Amino acid sequence: MNTDRVKKTFVLKGIGVSPGIIAGKAYLFDPLDIKLSFYKLSDMALIPKEIQRFKNALKESERQLLEIQENLKKTKIKEPLYVIDVHILILKDKKFISRTIKYIRRLGINAEWAVRMTLDRYKKIFEGVEDTYISGRISDVQHITQRVLRNLSGKKRETIWEIGDGVIVIAQDLSPADTAQLKMEKVKGFATDIGGRTSHTAIVARSLEIPAVAGLENITRVVGTGDDVIIDGSSGLVVVNPYLEMLERYEEKKLHYANAKDEYLKDAKLPAVTRDKHLVQVGGNIEFIEEIPTAVAHGAEYIGLYRTEFIYINSAKLPSEEDHFNNYRQVVETKELLWSTIRTFDLGGDKLPSDQKPVKELNPQMGLRAIRFCLKEVDLFKTQLRAIWRASAIGKVKILFPMISGIEELREAKQLLQETRDELLAEGVKIAPKMEIGAMIEVPSAAVIADQLAREVDFFSIGTNDLIQYALAIDRANDRLTYLYEPLHPAVLRLLKRVVDAAHEANIRVAMCGEMAGDPMYCLILLGMELDELSMSHLAIPRIKRIIRGSSLKEAKILLKKAMSFSVASEVHAYVQDYMTKHFSKEFQKEED
Ligand code: PEP
Ligand code: MG
């Protein structure tokens, strides 16, 4: 296409958050309105023309939406059809049109400005609505307004559906809802301005096995739709406008990566038993049921964390008990899995359902999320609990409550679980006689009172993504703070050790499902602590199992003891890194090159 000018080649460095290498065309996922101009009309005689311009933009927007809808009908993707209908309805809304025209006429401003004013007005109205479902619909109005504004600007922008081959999505940040919507063959990779390794966007990218680089700071400003890019999610590099030899070199690297992966898969299903016969059970973390076969192929023995919030994020309306049940049954029916740990939904924080934004919060990570949200929205919660019980009749299910911060919350959640059990039994519905109940240990207060919590549950699962962010006061999604995000911080090690010991003293099992469990650097430290189960993204499983098989519990305990004797985080880090790269050089090679 752009053969008439030679484009400059440059490389951007970010954080590799999902491994793999991919080359392709960039697609800029742009929040758009930043580049719009707002001005007063120089002459009142221009008003009719400006109104006509607005009407043309409306017409063009409708035409585009109908075209997208037609294209979608040819694919298997059915869900967005309904959303598009809603968008067309908004476009035709009489109030939306008349209000905008009124602004142009009365204030003598350009159509872009008037559209923005209408949007602001709608935002105010929606914000005042108590029903979160209705107030959440503002996102549809916003979406459609952006389309109209884009058409007013005269810029023809391809939509992701119209792009022929797969693309590499470039964005400031992708919310989990964005990434979930982009979950289609067309997306080959992600590169974002912000975000860190444990942001949910990164986790989703990894689970979809799409290479991704985050924390690039300004990629949206320097890369446009149609540019050629290479994403190296293993080393965190993005090459823009690569020249031929570069492309060839990356092709080779890609091949190498694919071979290495095949090599790992060969022994993925062997158990993780140390040389001195200590067994660690290794499970898979999933966000979508479609990931189960891949998790099993990579050696997952069970599902250690099913993040069910994605059921909400992915659907246009609230899922019913039947929707939940049909989803869970597909998990528990998988014969290869020893059990499935279903975590009740963790919404809030950076995970908001697409159409139901809970109250806007200044600090959502510490806001009304997870179990707190569930205990407020009891009906919503009970719908899910009933479905989990029903799934328990089909296969082995463990239930896991997220963000537990104290005994009261846990007891309240258990009480609701008991209520739903009694209701189902009274209705004659089949359920398992017993279901193991677990608490996520991801809030420091829970880690501190782990001995007390251990008496109330059947197992613990440590969520290090949150536990570390709260213990060290570091926003896990803030790429400017990644240098401080240190899982080997002495305070973190002490917290972890305390939790594991408390669990074992109470004779319950303790698992870890945070990203730390899947990072080979920490493998021996966790083994030394004697965690019973480690659950992780499927890509990490083969390597973790290999490291465990190549080590002994005895050496792990010695390493842990030494690591815990340091008081400076960087010293612990240096010591463990040195030990691991020396003793497991093969397992660490790939990340480095
Ligand atoms: C965690 O916090 O470590 C965890 C596994 O939960 P999530 O990443 O879904 O918050
Ligand atoms: Mg968490």
PDB file of C-alpha atoms in Angstrom, residues 63 189 265 292 330 386 469 539:
ATOM      1  CA  ARG A  63     -25.349   2.802   6.963  1.00  0.00           C
ATOM      2  CA  GLY A 189      -1.657  -9.581  19.212  1.00  0.00           C
ATOM      3  CA  LEU A 265       4.192 -30.262  25.744  1.00  0.00           C
ATOM      4  CA  ILE A 292     -10.253 -26.147  29.085  1.00  0.00           C
ATOM      5  CA  GLN A 330     -19.293 -27.939  30.592  1.00  0.00           C
ATOM      6  CA  ARG A 386     -27.628 -22.100  42.929  1.00  0.00           C
ATOM      7  CA  GLN A 469      -0.706  -5.126  45.452  1.00  0.00           C
ATOM      8  CA  LEU A 539       1.271 -21.785  29.182  1.00  0.00           C
TER       9      LEU A 539
END
